[in-house]
Tab-separated table of C-alpha atoms in Angstrom:
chain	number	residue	atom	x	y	z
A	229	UNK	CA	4.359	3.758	4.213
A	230	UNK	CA	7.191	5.684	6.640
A	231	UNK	CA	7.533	5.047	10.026
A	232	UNK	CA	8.713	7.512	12.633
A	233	UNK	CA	11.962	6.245	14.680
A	234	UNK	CA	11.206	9.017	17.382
A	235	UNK	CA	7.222	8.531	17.500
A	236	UNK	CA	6.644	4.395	16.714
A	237	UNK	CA	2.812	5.409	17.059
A	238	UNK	CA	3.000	7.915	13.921
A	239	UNK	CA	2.333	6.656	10.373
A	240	UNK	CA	2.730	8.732	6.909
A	241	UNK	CA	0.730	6.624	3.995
A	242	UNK	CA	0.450	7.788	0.370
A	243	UNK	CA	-2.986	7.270	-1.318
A	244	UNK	CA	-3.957	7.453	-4.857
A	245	UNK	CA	-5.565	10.472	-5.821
A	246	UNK	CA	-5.748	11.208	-2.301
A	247	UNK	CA	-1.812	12.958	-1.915
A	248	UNK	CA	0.300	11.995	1.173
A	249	UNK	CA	-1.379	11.436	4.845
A	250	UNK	CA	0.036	11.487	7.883
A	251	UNK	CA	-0.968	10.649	11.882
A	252	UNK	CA	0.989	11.341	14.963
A	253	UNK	CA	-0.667	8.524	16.620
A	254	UNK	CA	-1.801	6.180	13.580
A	255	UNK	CA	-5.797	6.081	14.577
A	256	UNK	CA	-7.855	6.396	12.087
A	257	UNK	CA	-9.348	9.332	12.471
A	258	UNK	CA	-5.981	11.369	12.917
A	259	UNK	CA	-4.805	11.460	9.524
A	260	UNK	CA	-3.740	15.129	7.921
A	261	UNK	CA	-2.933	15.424	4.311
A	262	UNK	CA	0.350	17.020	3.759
A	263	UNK	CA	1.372	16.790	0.355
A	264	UNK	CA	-1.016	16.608	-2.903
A	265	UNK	CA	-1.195	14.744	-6.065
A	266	UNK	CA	-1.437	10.932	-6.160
A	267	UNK	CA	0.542	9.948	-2.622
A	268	UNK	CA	3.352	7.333	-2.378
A	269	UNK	CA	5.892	6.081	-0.808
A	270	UNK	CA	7.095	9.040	1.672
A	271	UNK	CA	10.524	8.803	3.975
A	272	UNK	CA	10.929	10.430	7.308
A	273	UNK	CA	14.311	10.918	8.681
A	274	UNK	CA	15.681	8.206	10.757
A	275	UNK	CA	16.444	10.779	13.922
A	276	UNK	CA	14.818	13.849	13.178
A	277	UNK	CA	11.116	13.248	12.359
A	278	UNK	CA	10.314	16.682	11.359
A	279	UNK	CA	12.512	16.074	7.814
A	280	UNK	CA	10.227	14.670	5.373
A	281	UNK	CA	10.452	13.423	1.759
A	282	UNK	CA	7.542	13.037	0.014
A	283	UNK	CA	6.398	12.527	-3.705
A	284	UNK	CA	3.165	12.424	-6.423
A	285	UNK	CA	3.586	10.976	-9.807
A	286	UNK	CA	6.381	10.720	-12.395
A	287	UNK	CA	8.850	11.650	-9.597
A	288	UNK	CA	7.441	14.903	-8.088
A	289	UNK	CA	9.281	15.250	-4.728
A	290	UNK	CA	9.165	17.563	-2.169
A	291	UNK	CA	11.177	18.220	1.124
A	292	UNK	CA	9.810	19.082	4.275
A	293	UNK	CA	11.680	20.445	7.555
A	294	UNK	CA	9.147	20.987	9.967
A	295	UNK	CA	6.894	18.077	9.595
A	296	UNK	CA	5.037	18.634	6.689
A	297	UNK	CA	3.655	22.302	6.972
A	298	UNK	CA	5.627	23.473	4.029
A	299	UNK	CA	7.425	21.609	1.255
A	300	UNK	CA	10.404	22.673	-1.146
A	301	UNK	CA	11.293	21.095	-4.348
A	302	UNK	CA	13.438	17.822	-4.145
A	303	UNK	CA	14.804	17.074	-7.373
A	304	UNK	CA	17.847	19.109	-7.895
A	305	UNK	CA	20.361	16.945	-10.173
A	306	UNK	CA	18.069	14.557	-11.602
A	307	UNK	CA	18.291	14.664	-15.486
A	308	UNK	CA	15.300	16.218	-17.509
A	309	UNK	CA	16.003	13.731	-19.906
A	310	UNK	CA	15.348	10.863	-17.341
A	311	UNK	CA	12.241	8.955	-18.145
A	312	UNK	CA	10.683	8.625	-14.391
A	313	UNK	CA	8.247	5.738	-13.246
A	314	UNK	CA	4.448	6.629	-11.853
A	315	UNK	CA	5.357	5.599	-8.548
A	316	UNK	CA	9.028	6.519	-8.473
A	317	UNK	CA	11.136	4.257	-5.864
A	318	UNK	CA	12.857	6.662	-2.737
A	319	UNK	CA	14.387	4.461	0.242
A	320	UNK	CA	16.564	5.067	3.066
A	321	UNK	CA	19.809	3.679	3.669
A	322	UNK	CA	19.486	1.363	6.803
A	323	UNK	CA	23.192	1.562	7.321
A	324	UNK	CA	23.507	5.694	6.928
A	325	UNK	CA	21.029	8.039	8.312
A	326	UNK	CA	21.728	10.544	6.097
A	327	UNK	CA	21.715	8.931	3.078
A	328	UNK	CA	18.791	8.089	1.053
A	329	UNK	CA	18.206	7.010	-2.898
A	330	UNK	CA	16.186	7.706	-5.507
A	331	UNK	CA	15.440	5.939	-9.017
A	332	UNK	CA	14.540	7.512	-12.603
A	333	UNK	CA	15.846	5.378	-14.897
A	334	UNK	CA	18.984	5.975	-13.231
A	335	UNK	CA	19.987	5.324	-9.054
A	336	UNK	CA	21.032	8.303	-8.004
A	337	UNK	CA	21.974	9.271	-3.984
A	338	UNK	CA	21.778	11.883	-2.009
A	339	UNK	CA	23.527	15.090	-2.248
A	340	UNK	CA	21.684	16.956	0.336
A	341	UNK	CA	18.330	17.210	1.138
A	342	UNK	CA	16.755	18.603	-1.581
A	343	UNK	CA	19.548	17.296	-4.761
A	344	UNK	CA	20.684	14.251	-5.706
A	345	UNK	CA	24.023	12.421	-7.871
A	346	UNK	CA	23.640	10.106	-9.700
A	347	UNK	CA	25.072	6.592	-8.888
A	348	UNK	CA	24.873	4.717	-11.795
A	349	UNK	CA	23.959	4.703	-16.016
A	350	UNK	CA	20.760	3.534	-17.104
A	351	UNK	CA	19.902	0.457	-15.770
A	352	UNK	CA	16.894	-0.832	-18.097
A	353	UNK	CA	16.204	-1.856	-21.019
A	354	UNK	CA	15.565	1.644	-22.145
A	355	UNK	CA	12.570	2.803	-23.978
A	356	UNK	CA	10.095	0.166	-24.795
A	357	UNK	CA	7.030	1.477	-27.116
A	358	UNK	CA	4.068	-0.830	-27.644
A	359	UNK	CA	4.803	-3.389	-24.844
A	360	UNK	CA	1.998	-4.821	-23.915
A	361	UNK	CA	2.740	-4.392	-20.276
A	362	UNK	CA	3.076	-0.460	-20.404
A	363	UNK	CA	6.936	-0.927	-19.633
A	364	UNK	CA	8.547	2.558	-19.739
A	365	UNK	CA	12.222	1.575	-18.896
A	366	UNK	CA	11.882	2.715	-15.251
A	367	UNK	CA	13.350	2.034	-12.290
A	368	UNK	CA	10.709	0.526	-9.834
A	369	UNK	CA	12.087	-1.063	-6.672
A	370	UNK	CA	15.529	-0.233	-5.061
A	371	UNK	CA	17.177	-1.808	-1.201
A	372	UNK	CA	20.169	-1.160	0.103
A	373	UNK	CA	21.523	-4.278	2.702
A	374	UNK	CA	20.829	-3.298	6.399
A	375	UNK	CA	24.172	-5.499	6.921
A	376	UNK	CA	26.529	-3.236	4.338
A	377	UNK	CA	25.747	-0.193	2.719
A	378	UNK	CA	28.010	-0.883	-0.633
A	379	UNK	CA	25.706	-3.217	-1.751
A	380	UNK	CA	22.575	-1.823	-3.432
A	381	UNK	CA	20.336	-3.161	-5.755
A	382	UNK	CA	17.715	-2.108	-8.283
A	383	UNK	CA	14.820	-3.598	-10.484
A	384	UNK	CA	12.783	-2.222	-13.218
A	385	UNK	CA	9.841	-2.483	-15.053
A	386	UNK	CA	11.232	-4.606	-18.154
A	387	UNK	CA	12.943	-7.126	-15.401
A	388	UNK	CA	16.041	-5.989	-14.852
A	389	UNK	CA	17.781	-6.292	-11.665
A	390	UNK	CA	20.970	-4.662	-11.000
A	391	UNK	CA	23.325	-5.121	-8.543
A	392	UNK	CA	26.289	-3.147	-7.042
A	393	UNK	CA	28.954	-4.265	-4.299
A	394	UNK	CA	30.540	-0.901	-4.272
A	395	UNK	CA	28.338	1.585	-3.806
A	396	UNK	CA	27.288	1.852	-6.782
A	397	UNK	CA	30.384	2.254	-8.812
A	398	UNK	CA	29.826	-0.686	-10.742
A	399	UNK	CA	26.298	-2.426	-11.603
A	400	UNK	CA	25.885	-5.988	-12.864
A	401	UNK	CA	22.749	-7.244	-14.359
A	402	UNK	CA	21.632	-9.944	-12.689
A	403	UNK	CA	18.220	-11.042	-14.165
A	404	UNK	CA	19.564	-13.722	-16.920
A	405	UNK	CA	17.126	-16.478	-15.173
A	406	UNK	CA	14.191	-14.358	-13.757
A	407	UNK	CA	10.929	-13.731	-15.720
A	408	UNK	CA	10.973	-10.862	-17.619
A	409	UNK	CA	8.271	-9.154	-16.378
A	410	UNK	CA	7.455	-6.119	-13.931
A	411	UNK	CA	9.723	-5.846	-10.440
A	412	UNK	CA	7.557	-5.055	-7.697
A	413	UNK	CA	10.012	-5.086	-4.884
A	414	UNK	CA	13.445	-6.215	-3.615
A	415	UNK	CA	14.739	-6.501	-0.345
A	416	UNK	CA	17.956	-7.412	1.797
A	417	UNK	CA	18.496	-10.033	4.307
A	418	UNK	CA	18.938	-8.727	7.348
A	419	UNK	CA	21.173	-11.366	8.788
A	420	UNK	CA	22.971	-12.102	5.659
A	421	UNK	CA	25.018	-9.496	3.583
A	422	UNK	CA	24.609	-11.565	0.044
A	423	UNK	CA	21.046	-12.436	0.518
A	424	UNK	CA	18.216	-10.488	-1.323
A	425	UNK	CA	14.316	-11.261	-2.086
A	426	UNK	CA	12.861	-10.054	-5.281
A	427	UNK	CA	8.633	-10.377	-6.095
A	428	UNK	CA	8.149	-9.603	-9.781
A	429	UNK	CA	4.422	-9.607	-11.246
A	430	UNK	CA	3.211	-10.273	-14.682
A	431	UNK	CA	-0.638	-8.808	-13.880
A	432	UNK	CA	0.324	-6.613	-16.711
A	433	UNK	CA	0.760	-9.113	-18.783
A	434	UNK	CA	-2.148	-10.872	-17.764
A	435	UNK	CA	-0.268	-14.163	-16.099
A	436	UNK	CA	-1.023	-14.810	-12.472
A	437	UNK	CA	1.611	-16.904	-11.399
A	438	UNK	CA	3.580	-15.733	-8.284
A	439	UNK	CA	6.944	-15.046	-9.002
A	440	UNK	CA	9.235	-14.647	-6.007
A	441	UNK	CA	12.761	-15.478	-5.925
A	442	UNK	CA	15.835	-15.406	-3.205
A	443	UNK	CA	19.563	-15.032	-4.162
A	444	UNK	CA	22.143	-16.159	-1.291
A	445	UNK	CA	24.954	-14.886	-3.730
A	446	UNK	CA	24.390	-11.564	-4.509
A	447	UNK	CA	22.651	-13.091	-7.886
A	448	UNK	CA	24.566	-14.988	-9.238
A	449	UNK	CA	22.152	-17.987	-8.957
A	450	UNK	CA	18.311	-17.333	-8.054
A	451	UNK	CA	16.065	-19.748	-6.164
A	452	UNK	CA	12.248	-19.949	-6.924
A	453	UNK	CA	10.737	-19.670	-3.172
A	454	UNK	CA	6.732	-19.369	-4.162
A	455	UNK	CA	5.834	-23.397	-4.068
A	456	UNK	CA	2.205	-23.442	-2.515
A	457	UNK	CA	1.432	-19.979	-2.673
A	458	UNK	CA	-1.882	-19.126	-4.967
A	459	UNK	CA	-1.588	-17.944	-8.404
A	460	UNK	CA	-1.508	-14.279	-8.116
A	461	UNK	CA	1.044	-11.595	-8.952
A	462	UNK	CA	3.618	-10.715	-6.034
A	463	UNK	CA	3.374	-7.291	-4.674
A	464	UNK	CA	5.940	-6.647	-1.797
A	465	UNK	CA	7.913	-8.781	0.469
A	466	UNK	CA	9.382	-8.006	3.944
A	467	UNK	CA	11.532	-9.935	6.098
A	468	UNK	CA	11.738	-10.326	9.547
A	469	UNK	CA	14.173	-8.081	10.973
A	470	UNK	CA	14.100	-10.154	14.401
A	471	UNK	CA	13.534	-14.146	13.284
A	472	UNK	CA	15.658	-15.572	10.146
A	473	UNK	CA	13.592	-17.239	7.535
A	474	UNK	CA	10.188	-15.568	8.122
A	475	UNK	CA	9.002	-13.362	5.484
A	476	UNK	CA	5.853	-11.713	5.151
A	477	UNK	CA	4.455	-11.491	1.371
A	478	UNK	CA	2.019	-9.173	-0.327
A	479	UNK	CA	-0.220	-10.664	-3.484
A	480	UNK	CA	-3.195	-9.416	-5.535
A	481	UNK	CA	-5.359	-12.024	-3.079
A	482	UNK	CA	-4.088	-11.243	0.509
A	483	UNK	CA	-0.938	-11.326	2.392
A	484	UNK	CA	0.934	-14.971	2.719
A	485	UNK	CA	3.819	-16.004	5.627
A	486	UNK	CA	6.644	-17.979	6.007
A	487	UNK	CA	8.826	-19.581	8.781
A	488	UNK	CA	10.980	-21.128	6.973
A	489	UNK	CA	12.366	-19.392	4.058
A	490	UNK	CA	9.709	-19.881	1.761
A	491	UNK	CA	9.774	-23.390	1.790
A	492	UNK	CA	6.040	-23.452	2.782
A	493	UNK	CA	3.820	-20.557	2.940
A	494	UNK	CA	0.539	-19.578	4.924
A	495	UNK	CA	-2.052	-16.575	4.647
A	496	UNK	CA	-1.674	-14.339	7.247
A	497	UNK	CA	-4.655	-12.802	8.884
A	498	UNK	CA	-8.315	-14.184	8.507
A	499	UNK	CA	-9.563	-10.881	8.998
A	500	UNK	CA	-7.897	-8.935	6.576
A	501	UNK	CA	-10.487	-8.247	3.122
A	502	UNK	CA	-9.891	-10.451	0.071
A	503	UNK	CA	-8.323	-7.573	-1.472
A	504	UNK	CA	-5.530	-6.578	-3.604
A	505	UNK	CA	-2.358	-5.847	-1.338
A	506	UNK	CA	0.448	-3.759	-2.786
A	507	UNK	CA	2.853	-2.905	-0.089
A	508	UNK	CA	4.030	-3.473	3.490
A	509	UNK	CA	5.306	-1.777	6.359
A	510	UNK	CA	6.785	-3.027	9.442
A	511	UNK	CA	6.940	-1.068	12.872
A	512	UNK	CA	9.757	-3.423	14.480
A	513	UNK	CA	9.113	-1.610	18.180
A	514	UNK	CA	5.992	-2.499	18.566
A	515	UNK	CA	6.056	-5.316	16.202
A	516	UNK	CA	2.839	-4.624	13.801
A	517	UNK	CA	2.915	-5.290	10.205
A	518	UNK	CA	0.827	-3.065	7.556
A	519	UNK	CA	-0.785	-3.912	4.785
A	520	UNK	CA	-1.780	-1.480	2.197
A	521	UNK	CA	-4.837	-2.606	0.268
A	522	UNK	CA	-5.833	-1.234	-3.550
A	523	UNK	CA	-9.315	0.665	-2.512
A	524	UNK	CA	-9.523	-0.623	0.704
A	525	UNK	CA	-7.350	1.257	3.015
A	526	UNK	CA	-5.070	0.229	5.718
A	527	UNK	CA	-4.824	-2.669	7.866
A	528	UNK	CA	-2.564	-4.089	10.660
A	529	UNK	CA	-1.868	-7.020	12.446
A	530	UNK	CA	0.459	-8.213	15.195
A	531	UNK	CA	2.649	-10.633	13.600
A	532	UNK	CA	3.864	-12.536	16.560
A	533	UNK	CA	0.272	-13.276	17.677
A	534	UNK	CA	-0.374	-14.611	13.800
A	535	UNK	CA	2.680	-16.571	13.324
A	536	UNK	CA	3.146	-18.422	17.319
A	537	UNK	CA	1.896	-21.240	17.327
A	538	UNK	CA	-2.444	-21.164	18.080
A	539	UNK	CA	-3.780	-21.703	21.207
A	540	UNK	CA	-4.605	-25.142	22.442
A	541	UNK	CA	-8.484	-24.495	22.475
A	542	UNK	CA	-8.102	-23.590	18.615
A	543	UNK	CA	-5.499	-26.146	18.124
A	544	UNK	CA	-7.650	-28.598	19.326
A	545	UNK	CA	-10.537	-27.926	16.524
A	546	UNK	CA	-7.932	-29.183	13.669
A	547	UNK	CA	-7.075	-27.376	9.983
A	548	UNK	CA	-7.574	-27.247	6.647
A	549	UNK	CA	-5.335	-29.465	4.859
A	550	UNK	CA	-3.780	-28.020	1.319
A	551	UNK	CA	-6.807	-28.415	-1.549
A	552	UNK	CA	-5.296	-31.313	-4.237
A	553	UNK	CA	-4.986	-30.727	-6.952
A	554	UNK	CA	-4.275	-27.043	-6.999
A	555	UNK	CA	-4.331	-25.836	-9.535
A	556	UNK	CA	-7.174	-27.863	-11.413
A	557	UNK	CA	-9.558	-27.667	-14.393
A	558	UNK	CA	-12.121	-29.557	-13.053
A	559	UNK	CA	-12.426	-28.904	-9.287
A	560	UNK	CA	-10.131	-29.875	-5.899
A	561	UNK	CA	-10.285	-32.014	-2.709
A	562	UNK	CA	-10.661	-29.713	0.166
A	563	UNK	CA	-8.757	-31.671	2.925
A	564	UNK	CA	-8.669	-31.263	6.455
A	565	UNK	CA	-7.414	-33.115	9.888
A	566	UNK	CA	-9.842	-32.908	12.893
A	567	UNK	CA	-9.000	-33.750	16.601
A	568	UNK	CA	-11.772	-35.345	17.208
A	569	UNK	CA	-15.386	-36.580	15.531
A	570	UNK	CA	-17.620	-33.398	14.166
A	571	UNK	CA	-19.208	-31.944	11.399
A	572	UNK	CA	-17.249	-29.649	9.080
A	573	UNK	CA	-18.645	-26.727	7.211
A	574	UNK	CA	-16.914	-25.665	4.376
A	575	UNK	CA	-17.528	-22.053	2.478
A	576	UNK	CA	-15.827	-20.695	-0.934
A	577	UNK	CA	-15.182	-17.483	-1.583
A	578	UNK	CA	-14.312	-15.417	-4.650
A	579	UNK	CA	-11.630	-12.630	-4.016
A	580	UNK	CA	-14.119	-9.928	-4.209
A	581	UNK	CA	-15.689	-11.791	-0.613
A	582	UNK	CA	-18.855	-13.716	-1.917
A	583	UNK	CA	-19.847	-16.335	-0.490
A	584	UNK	CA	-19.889	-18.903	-4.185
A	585	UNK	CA	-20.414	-22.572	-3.049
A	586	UNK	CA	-20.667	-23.860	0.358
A	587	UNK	CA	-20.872	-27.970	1.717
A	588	UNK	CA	-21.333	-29.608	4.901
A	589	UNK	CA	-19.791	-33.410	6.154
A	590	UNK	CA	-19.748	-35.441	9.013
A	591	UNK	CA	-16.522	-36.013	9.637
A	592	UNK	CA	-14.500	-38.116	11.980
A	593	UNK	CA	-10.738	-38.238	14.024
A	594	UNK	CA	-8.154	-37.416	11.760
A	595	UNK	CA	-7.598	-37.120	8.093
A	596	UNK	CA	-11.137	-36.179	5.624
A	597	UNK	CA	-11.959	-34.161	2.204
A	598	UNK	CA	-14.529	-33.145	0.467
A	599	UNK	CA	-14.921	-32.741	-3.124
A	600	UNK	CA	-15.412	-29.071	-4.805
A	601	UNK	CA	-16.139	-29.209	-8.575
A	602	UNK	CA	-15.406	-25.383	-9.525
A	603	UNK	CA	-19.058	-24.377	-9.519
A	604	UNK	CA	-21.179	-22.395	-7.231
A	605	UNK	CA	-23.984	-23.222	-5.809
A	606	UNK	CA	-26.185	-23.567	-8.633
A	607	UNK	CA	-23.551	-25.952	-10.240
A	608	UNK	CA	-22.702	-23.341	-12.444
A	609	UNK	CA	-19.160	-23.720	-13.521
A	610	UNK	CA	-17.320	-20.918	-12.045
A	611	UNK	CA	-14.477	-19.241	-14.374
A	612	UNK	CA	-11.064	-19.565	-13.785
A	613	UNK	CA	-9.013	-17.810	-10.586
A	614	UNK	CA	-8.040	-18.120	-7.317
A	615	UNK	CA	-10.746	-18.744	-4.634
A	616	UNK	CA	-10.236	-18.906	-0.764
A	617	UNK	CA	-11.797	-21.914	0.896
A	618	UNK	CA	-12.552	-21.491	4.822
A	619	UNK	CA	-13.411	-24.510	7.191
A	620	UNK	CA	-15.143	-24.741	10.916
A	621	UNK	CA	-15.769	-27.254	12.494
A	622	UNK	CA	-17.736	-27.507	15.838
A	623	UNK	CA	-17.818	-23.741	15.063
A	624	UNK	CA	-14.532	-23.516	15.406
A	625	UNK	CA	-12.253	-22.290	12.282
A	626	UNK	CA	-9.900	-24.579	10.819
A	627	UNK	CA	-8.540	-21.851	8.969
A	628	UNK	CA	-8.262	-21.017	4.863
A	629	UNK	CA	-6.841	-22.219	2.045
A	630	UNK	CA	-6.696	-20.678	-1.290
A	631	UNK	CA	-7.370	-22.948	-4.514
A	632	UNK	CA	-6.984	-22.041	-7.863
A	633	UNK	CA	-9.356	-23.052	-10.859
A	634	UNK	CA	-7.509	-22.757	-13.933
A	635	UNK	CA	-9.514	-23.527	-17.393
């Protein structure tokens, strides 16, 4: 995703297969295609929308000075030697308008708009032939702190995350005590200059757990912050630029929120499909969050609607409780707390949306559960995953839950 500082209504979106899109007013039907190829991530300009940066696989990037009508070649100075992920990381710096970055194997920084130096050695593992999780010693997920613009960081497909304090003059490795697997994303506090989020994902290696981690020490020590969350890979993470301690998570079964850190998380959005999420975008004028889905497009929400606290005619229905025990073998208590006496309906659903098992109870005041064994509705024992229970109650939602049968 890229935002436009001068237009917040304007949204550029890269698309598999489908090249780089962008809308002056971000309807739906007001999307032009402006670069080809597989699309990523493209950057506009901080001031001057009509400079764009834009890219298709293995690092081809293009510059653009009137808005996308014509692009140049962008990769003056980068090595030919440089081995190049399939969706190459390009950020802006938050603290310098003119200054953007660009990873290979290497960081390197901009020289102008169209060249780049590099910043730093190789920072992976290096070449990595036969790994079972198609590791290419890439670069895939740089940040730069929005509080000082010395201290960058940068992750790569073998799980190595660098860090430098200087501008990149010096690099530490930092990943000692992180799982050495694939790094989706890292980001910097914005209210603290030695804080940093990084989501790393083992789908490649076929392990589901969520792996998302927070360093208040520029990472020296890192702190495990995915307790609750279901067991699927982490895509992206974003925090609030306007609230410390709420982040907003991508993962292969949705997008999950927190208030507090991380200490407890929440999914974000009933409406959004049970689909794989791999990045996020914020708009922080007028406050919308955007999810990019794998294969089915683009959604948005307004986050401050989501996260406040529910109105009292919801509030009033109840919740859904958290299932117990999650994970299990052999099935889960799905829980709830009701205002007052009703019936509750509860529904299961795989992550591809179908409707698998489905039960009913009168319940009264207060605390109640119900048990689901891990079959559908033939009593077929369902295979092992992460399902998303939803509740009602009086017809009103209680809200979902996701619970994971592991075999």
């Amino acid at each position: 995703f890229a935002l436009e500082a001068m237009n917040p209504n304007a949204l550029l979106l890269g698309a598999q297969d489908n090249g780089t899109n962008r809308s002056t007013s971000g309807a739906a039907n007001d999307f032009l295609n402006i670069y080809g190829g597989d699309g990523f991530g493209p950057l506009v300009h901080p001031t001057n929308s009509q400079r764009i940066w834009a890219q298709y696989q293995y690092g081809g990037l293009g510059y653009s000075s009137n808005g996308g009508g014509f692009f140049s070649g962008a990769t003056g100075g980068i090595g030919g030697s440089d081995r190049i992920a399939w969706n190459a990381p390009l950020i802006q710096d938050p603290t310098n308008a003119d200054r953007r970055y660009f990873g290979t194997n290497k960081v390197y920084r901009s020289a102008s708009n169209t060249s780049w130096t590099a910043v730093s050695s190789d920072l992976t593992g290096g070449p990595h032939a036969g790994n079972p999780g198609q590791v290419r010693g890439t670069l895939t997920a740089l940040a730069v702190s929005p509080l000082d613009g010395q201290v960058l960081w940068a992750g790569s497909d073998d799980g190595y995350v660098n860090v430098s304090a200087n501008g990149g003059t010096n690099w530490t490795n930092v990943a000692a005590t992180l799982p050495d697997r694939w790094v989706t994303s890292i980001h910097g506090d914005p209210f603290d200059r030695e804080t940093a989020y990084v989501t790393i994902s083992g789908f490649r290696w076929a392990e589901a757990l969520p792996h998302v981690f927070r360093t208040t020490d520029l990472g020296a020590t890192w702190e495990p912050i995915a307790a609750g969350l279901p067991e699927a890979p982490a895509n992206d993470l974003i925090p609030d630029p306007a609230t410390p301690g709420r982040l907003w998570l991508a993962t292969d079964v949705g997008v999950y929120f927190t208030q507090d850190g991380g200490a407890s998380w929440a999914m974000l959005g009933p409406d959004l499909p049970n689909a794989v999420v791999s990045h996020l975008g914020f708009d922080s004028v007028n406050r919308l969050l955007y999810a990019g889905t794998y294969g089915r497009s683009v959604f948005t929400c307004a986050v401050d609607e989501l996260t406040a606290a529910p109105p009292a005619e919801l509030a009033g229905a109840g919740r859904l409780l958290a299932p117990y025990p999650n994970p299990s073998a052999e099935g889960s208590w799905l829980a709830w707390s009701l205002a007052e006496r009703g019936e509750v309906e509860l529904a299961v659903y795989s992550v591809a949306g179908r409707r698998v098992w489905s039960g009913r109870a009168a319940a009264g005041a207060g605390e109640g559960r119900l048990f689901w064994g891990g079959v559908d509705t033939q009593g077929e024992r369902l295979p092992s995953g992460v399902y998303l229970a939803r509740g009602t109650a009086a017809g009103r939602p209680l809200g979902m839950a996701a619970v994971t049968i592991r075999r």
